[in-house]
């Protein structure tokens, strides 16, 4: 069994992908070909945003969004510790300081109460960095608590960027992920809900002017002419080939989301009564894109026994994330210690994820249930 099976999907869309790739070969515009604008229009419409700017990866999307905000070395940005390194890495790359916030134990998303506390604590200090914004993360495909987080942002004059790398296709109160804040960043890494066949990403914007700035930043700060430069930017463009693949995948995306939801519901039905396991908690306001199906075991040792038993039967599992970011060596200079963010640290010891993709077979889920329910 594969953790994520991309082969079944490829068989399904192979002919269409080949046709679109052939079109790129025929027109020869490998960089910024017509596929880019076509994809951007389709993405923006889906997220209900004024514009989408395609770029090289989800990491580039976050970096470009922060560059457009002018984030630099006098700034501090609030974000969860329980996320992929990219969320905080880009903040540090620009010289700013990530302020790590703890998560809710049920959804694994940033806890708005902990955020409010962190904002209050930091603004009470006169020395150090100036708080400028918040990055929310829609972990495992479930949107963060957007109203509550936006309320904290509004009362303290902070902007919000939605890291929707894992949640494209999800919704919060019926509003699509990728459109839940003024700026959102999505990844099209192959393992994400809308994954390409390589790296890719997009920045989503409520306002067209910022989109123009991000388009410029994406191409070395290009101005009105190719060799005039208004600002310092990066080479952060998406290939025409990758846009072609994504256009093909968008056609089956709604069906794949339905299949993911069916697979997730199938797991919950089978596992909800297994001793010592907690199935995912999805808030009433949320519809998840099910990037991952993540369970919390009662203890670290139960998690290890379950993973070992599954592995012995050829069933792969994964741990997202074994070390919260505030305890990573890469952020060692920030001076954090174990105990600083107790919920993130506790979940890192007990969480694990099962294979999940649109083509998962119910029979495989039966096997997983049988193995997990036999463990004491
Ligand atoms: C995958 C991911 C990213 C980075 O996306 P890439 O396309 O791999 O650069 C950023 N944030 C989160 C939460 C992610 O899961």
Tab-separated table of C-alpha atoms in Angstrom, residues 53-66 84-91 93 135 161-166 183-190 192 194-196 198-204 214 234 236-238 242 246:
chain	number	residue	atom	x	y	z
A	53	UNK	CA	-0.424	34.762	-9.016
A	54	UNK	CA	1.157	31.410	-9.939
A	55	UNK	CA	4.675	30.854	-8.651
A	56	UNK	CA	7.387	28.248	-8.183
A	57	UNK	CA	6.248	26.650	-4.911
A	58	UNK	CA	4.168	27.166	-1.782
A	59	UNK	CA	7.331	28.434	-0.114
A	60	UNK	CA	7.803	31.053	-2.851
A	61	UNK	CA	4.150	32.028	-2.422
A	62	UNK	CA	4.716	32.726	1.294
A	63	UNK	CA	7.978	34.539	0.597
A	64	UNK	CA	6.393	36.738	-2.103
A	65	UNK	CA	3.412	37.527	0.143
A	66	UNK	CA	5.724	38.632	2.968
A	84	UNK	CA	5.764	22.632	8.116
A	85	UNK	CA	9.038	24.565	8.398
A	86	UNK	CA	8.284	26.733	5.339
A	87	UNK	CA	5.647	28.762	7.241
A	88	UNK	CA	8.284	30.122	9.628
A	89	UNK	CA	11.398	29.715	7.462
A	90	UNK	CA	10.362	32.486	5.072
A	91	UNK	CA	9.799	34.887	7.995
A	93	UNK	CA	14.812	34.466	5.694
A	135	UNK	CA	0.191	33.650	9.426
A	161	UNK	CA	-1.879	35.699	5.643
A	162	UNK	CA	-3.608	32.334	5.218
A	163	UNK	CA	-1.133	29.490	4.676
A	164	UNK	CA	-3.529	27.341	2.651
A	165	UNK	CA	-0.772	25.028	1.380
A	166	UNK	CA	-2.734	22.014	2.659
A	183	UNK	CA	-3.705	37.192	1.211
A	184	UNK	CA	-3.472	33.410	0.941
A	185	UNK	CA	-0.712	31.049	-0.156
A	186	UNK	CA	-1.275	27.636	-1.741
A	187	UNK	CA	1.165	24.839	-2.634
A	188	UNK	CA	0.823	22.459	-5.573
A	189	UNK	CA	3.535	20.043	-4.386
A	190	UNK	CA	2.456	16.576	-5.658
A	192	UNK	CA	-1.063	18.356	-1.589
A	194	UNK	CA	-4.335	19.909	-5.677
A	195	UNK	CA	-0.890	18.599	-6.512
A	196	UNK	CA	1.016	19.015	-9.760
A	198	UNK	CA	6.517	18.904	-9.625
A	199	UNK	CA	6.760	22.073	-7.560
A	200	UNK	CA	4.285	24.923	-7.840
A	201	UNK	CA	2.338	27.428	-5.788
A	202	UNK	CA	0.135	30.509	-5.950
A	203	UNK	CA	-0.563	33.686	-3.992
A	204	UNK	CA	-4.228	34.688	-3.765
A	214	UNK	CA	3.572	40.223	-6.454
A	234	UNK	CA	13.199	36.793	-7.054
A	236	UNK	CA	9.721	32.712	-8.562
A	237	UNK	CA	7.773	31.820	-11.693
A	238	UNK	CA	5.848	28.616	-12.419
A	242	UNK	CA	3.412	22.642	-14.569
A	246	UNK	CA	-2.577	21.660	-13.004
